[in-house]
Amino acid sequence: MNFKVASFNINSIRARQEMLANWLTKNKPDVICLQETKVMDKDFPVEYFQEIGYNSLFKGQKSYNGVAILSPHPMTPIAGDLGDVAEPGEARLIAAMVKDIPVVNTYVPQGQAPDSEKFAYKLAWLKALRDYFARNFSPDQPLLWMGDFNVAPEPIDVHDPKRLLGHVGFHPEEHKVLNYVKEWGFQDVFRKHQPEGGHFTFWDYRIRQGLVRNLGWRIDHIWATAPLAEKSTNAWIDIEPRRLAKPSDHTFILAEFALSAN
Amino acid sequence: MNFKVASFNINSIRARQEMLANWLTKNKPDVICLQETKVMDKDFPVEYFQEIGYNSLFKGQKSYNGVAILSPHPMTPIAGDLGDVAEPGEARLIAAMVKDIPVVNTYVPQGQAPDSEKFAYKLAWLKALRDYFARNFSPDQPLLWMGDFNVAPEPIDVHDPKRLLGHVGFHPEEHKVLNYVKEWGFQDVFRKHQPEGGHFTFWDYRIRQGLVRNLGWRIDHIWATAPLAEKSTNAWIDIEPRRLAKPSDHTFILAEFALSAN
DNA sequence: GTCGACAAGG
DNA sequence: CCTTGTCGAC
């Protein structure tokens, strides 16, 4: 079977639930990971997405963060968290079994500024995430890690690597710890299919005409363990939704896998 | 020629400029009076309505009030104000010549509560309005007065006249002063064509299901001096826009006149 | 630029 | 219920 997955930092699911429904109806992914839903669980629009055939799993909080996984297939929640490192109440990680594939969706802390407490927290959070993977999964088994990583891994993943090196999101310390997680056993599925640079998933609202000038960052990712990554057939970014009236500052990243059974 | 006029308390022209453009394109009035535009003059979407063939005259302020007249025809502003009575800076009155007809658009103060200062202000404001008409116009000449009067004139203009008598918007003092203005020389054009009750232009947002239960008020009006009123051919309320996703709490009131020349 | 929270006004 | 301005976050 073909298995189509997507990730999208939606920057408020309530402000953009209609655009998401339109996109799902058109693109029909088997699973989509959402970040920055910015909604408490009691207010998540479950029925709204149920009506278009999507089930929802979500972990939210007031105002900030919030993650969700939507799928037309049955989903089983996967328990587990980052332990002491993560601030309690922060909704940044959710995981589910979908079609026998474990899917982990993260909204990695943004990090504010390299000299800030929040930056240290971001590094510690990513470090703890490797331990989370090691505790709960195996690199020899299929596993999907998707979401807003808030890190552009390589120079070709930002529009001006010289100027931006050392900024939050493209900092050597971030690269070090992201590689530390990667070494546990992940491959960058998008990079496998799109080796050239200039493909971005995020354009800062505050940079005028950032999209048409392509002044973006590739900070949203689809990573997989080797046994799954080798089954990927394609990966791409859909920038059309960024041309809509009230777009998110991020856009959709997608990948497809050719799965054997089921 | 047929002369079609409309009035609408839009409750923010920025929040509803698209719905207004749709309505204008469909209904093609020769003039529309808007209240509660809630936008400063520098931010009024002139070009947006120019693109669909409507010219704009407007008087706005920050956050509150704001009036505008839109027309596909050339418009000449008519100077004049209420003098000392009106609070300076309050954008509640605007007037223009359209096709040789003087059009006065008012957003009468709401009045808050009968025992409040604001209620006394409302009464004084309406009294000063008669003086404004007397100073600037003649009851023997065509004149249109349209807008949100914030008064339901008769028992058939509120859904529960017994209970509501004495409330703001249906208070004997308001009826007295509104009649004082009317006696200068106005006729209620809507009432002429729709003698029966139960036709409303406003439903309080805070009354749940107010529209379907028809718990409304007729507080938006189209009044004219005798020489113009006798040329009116029809008047009606369009409640369709109140069924949209983000409706105003008011809706459109319209009238048509058969004018001799031009 | 755009979001959510909040408080004030209707 | 809905909009506005202000605020903090990203």
Coordinates of C-alpha atoms in Angstrom, one line a residue, chain A residues 72-256:
Chain A
P72 CA -8.5 8.5 8.4
H73 CA -7.3 5.2 9.9
P74 CA -7.7 3.9 13.4
M75 CA -5.0 5.3 15.7
T76 CA -3.6 4.0 19.0
P77 CA -1.9 6.5 21.3
I78 CA 1.7 5.7 22.3
A79 CA 2.4 6.6 25.9
G80 CA 5.7 8.2 26.9
D81 CA 7.3 11.6 27.5
L82 CA 10.6 13.3 27.9
G83 CA 10.6 13.0 31.7
D84 CA 12.1 15.7 33.9
V85 CA 13.6 17.7 31.2
A86 CA 10.3 18.9 29.6
E87 CA 8.4 21.6 31.5
P88 CA 5.3 20.0 32.8
G89 CA 2.1 21.0 30.9
E90 CA 4.0 21.8 27.8
A91 CA 2.2 20.2 24.8
R92 CA 5.1 19.5 22.5
L93 CA 5.1 15.7 21.9
I94 CA 2.5 13.2 20.8
A95 CA 2.8 9.7 19.4
A96 CA 0.5 7.2 17.8
M97 CA 0.4 3.9 16.0
V98 CA -1.0 4.3 12.5
K99 CA -1.2 1.3 10.2
D100 CA 1.4 -0.5 12.4
I101 CA 3.8 2.4 12.0
P102 CA 4.7 4.4 15.1
V103 CA 4.4 8.1 14.4
V104 CA 6.1 10.7 16.7
N105 CA 5.1 14.3 16.3
T106 CA 7.1 17.0 18.0
Y107 CA 7.0 20.8 18.3
V108 CA 10.6 21.4 19.3
P109 CA 11.1 24.6 21.5
Q110 CA 11.9 27.6 19.3
G111 CA 14.8 28.7 21.5
Q112 CA 14.4 32.5 21.4
A113 CA 18.1 33.6 21.3
P114 CA 21.4 31.7 21.6
D115 CA 22.3 33.4 24.9
S116 CA 18.9 32.7 26.5
E117 CA 17.6 30.2 29.0
K118 CA 15.2 29.0 26.4
F119 CA 18.0 28.1 24.0
A120 CA 19.6 25.9 26.7
Y121 CA 16.1 24.4 27.2
K122 CA 15.8 23.7 23.5
L123 CA 19.2 21.8 23.4
A124 CA 18.3 19.8 26.6
W125 CA 14.9 19.0 25.1
L126 CA 16.4 17.6 21.9
K127 CA 18.9 15.6 23.9
A128 CA 16.1 14.2 26.0
L129 CA 14.3 13.3 22.9
R130 CA 17.0 10.9 21.8
D131 CA 16.7 9.1 25.2
Y132 CA 12.9 9.0 24.6
F133 CA 13.5 7.3 21.2
A134 CA 16.0 4.9 22.8
R135 CA 13.6 4.0 25.6
N136 CA 10.5 3.5 23.5
F137 CA 11.6 2.4 20.0
S138 CA 14.4 0.6 18.0
P139 CA 16.3 1.9 15.0
D140 CA 15.8 -1.5 13.5
Q141 CA 12.1 -1.1 13.3
P142 CA 10.0 1.3 11.3
L143 CA 9.5 4.6 13.0
L144 CA 8.4 8.1 11.7
W145 CA 9.5 11.3 13.4
M146 CA 7.8 14.3 12.0
G147 CA 7.1 17.9 13.0
D148 CA 8.5 21.3 13.5
F149 CA 12.1 20.7 14.6
N150 CA 12.9 24.4 14.7
V151 CA 16.3 23.6 13.2
A152 CA 17.5 23.9 9.7
P153 CA 20.1 21.1 9.5
E154 CA 22.3 22.2 6.6
P155 CA 23.5 25.4 4.9
I156 CA 21.2 24.6 1.9
D157 CA 18.3 24.7 4.3
V158 CA 18.4 28.4 5.0
H159 CA 18.3 31.3 2.4
D160 CA 21.5 33.0 3.7
P161 CA 23.7 30.4 5.5
K162 CA 26.6 32.8 6.0
R163 CA 24.6 35.5 7.6
L164 CA 22.3 33.2 9.5
L165 CA 25.0 30.9 11.0
G166 CA 24.8 31.3 14.8
H167 CA 21.1 32.5 14.7
V168 CA 18.5 30.4 16.5
G169 CA 17.4 27.7 14.1
F170 CA 20.8 27.5 12.4
H171 CA 23.2 27.3 15.2
P172 CA 26.2 24.9 15.6
E173 CA 24.9 23.8 19.1
E174 CA 21.6 22.9 17.5
H175 CA 23.2 21.0 14.7
K176 CA 25.3 19.1 17.2
V177 CA 22.3 17.9 19.3
L178 CA 20.1 17.3 16.2
N179 CA 22.9 15.1 14.8
Y180 CA 23.0 13.3 18.2
V181 CA 19.4 12.4 17.8
K182 CA 19.9 11.5 14.1
E183 CA 22.7 9.2 15.0
W184 CA 20.4 7.1 17.1
G185 CA 19.0 6.0 13.8
F186 CA 17.1 8.5 11.6
Q187 CA 17.3 9.5 8.0
D188 CA 16.1 12.8 6.5
V189 CA 13.4 11.5 4.1
F190 CA 12.9 14.8 2.4
R191 CA 16.6 15.3 1.8
K192 CA 16.8 11.8 0.3
H193 CA 14.4 12.7 -2.5
Q194 CA 15.3 16.4 -2.9
P195 CA 19.1 16.7 -2.7
E196 CA 19.3 20.3 -3.8
G197 CA 18.8 23.4 -1.6
G198 CA 16.3 26.2 -1.6
H199 CA 13.3 24.1 -0.4
F200 CA 11.8 25.8 2.6
T201 CA 8.9 25.1 4.9
F202 CA 8.9 28.4 7.0
W203 CA 9.0 32.1 6.1
D204 CA 9.0 34.6 8.9
Y205 CA 5.8 36.7 8.9
R206 CA 7.9 39.8 9.7
I207 CA 10.0 39.5 6.5
R208 CA 7.9 41.3 3.9
Q209 CA 7.3 39.3 0.7
G210 CA 9.4 36.5 2.2
L211 CA 7.7 33.9 0.2
V212 CA 8.1 35.4 -3.2
R213 CA 11.7 36.4 -2.4
N214 CA 12.1 32.8 -1.0
L215 CA 13.7 34.0 2.2
G216 CA 12.8 30.8 4.1
W217 CA 14.0 28.1 6.3
R218 CA 13.6 24.3 6.2
I219 CA 12.8 23.6 9.8
D220 CA 9.8 21.2 9.4
H221 CA 10.9 17.6 8.8
I222 CA 10.0 14.0 8.1
W223 CA 12.6 11.6 9.4
A224 CA 12.4 7.9 9.5
T225 CA 14.4 4.9 10.7
A226 CA 16.3 2.9 8.0
P227 CA 13.8 0.1 7.5
L228 CA 11.1 2.7 6.8
A229 CA 13.2 5.3 5.0
E230 CA 14.3 2.8 2.4
K231 CA 10.6 2.3 1.5
S232 CA 10.0 6.0 0.8
T233 CA 9.2 6.8 -2.8
N234 CA 8.9 10.6 -2.7
A235 CA 8.9 13.7 -0.5
W236 CA 8.0 17.3 -1.3
I237 CA 6.8 20.6 0.1
D238 CA 3.5 22.1 -0.8
I239 CA 3.7 25.9 -0.9
E240 CA 0.3 26.5 -2.4
P241 CA -1.4 27.0 1.0
R242 CA 1.1 29.8 1.8
R243 CA -0.4 31.8 -1.1
L244 CA -3.9 31.8 0.6
A245 CA -5.5 34.8 2.3
K246 CA -4.4 34.1 5.9
P247 CA -1.6 31.5 5.7
S248 CA 0.3 30.0 8.5
D249 CA 4.0 31.1 8.6
H250 CA 4.8 27.4 7.8
T251 CA 3.6 25.2 5.1
F252 CA 3.0 21.5 4.5
I253 CA 5.8 18.9 4.0
L254 CA 4.9 15.5 2.7
A255 CA 6.3 12.0 2.0
E256 CA 5.1 8.8 0.5

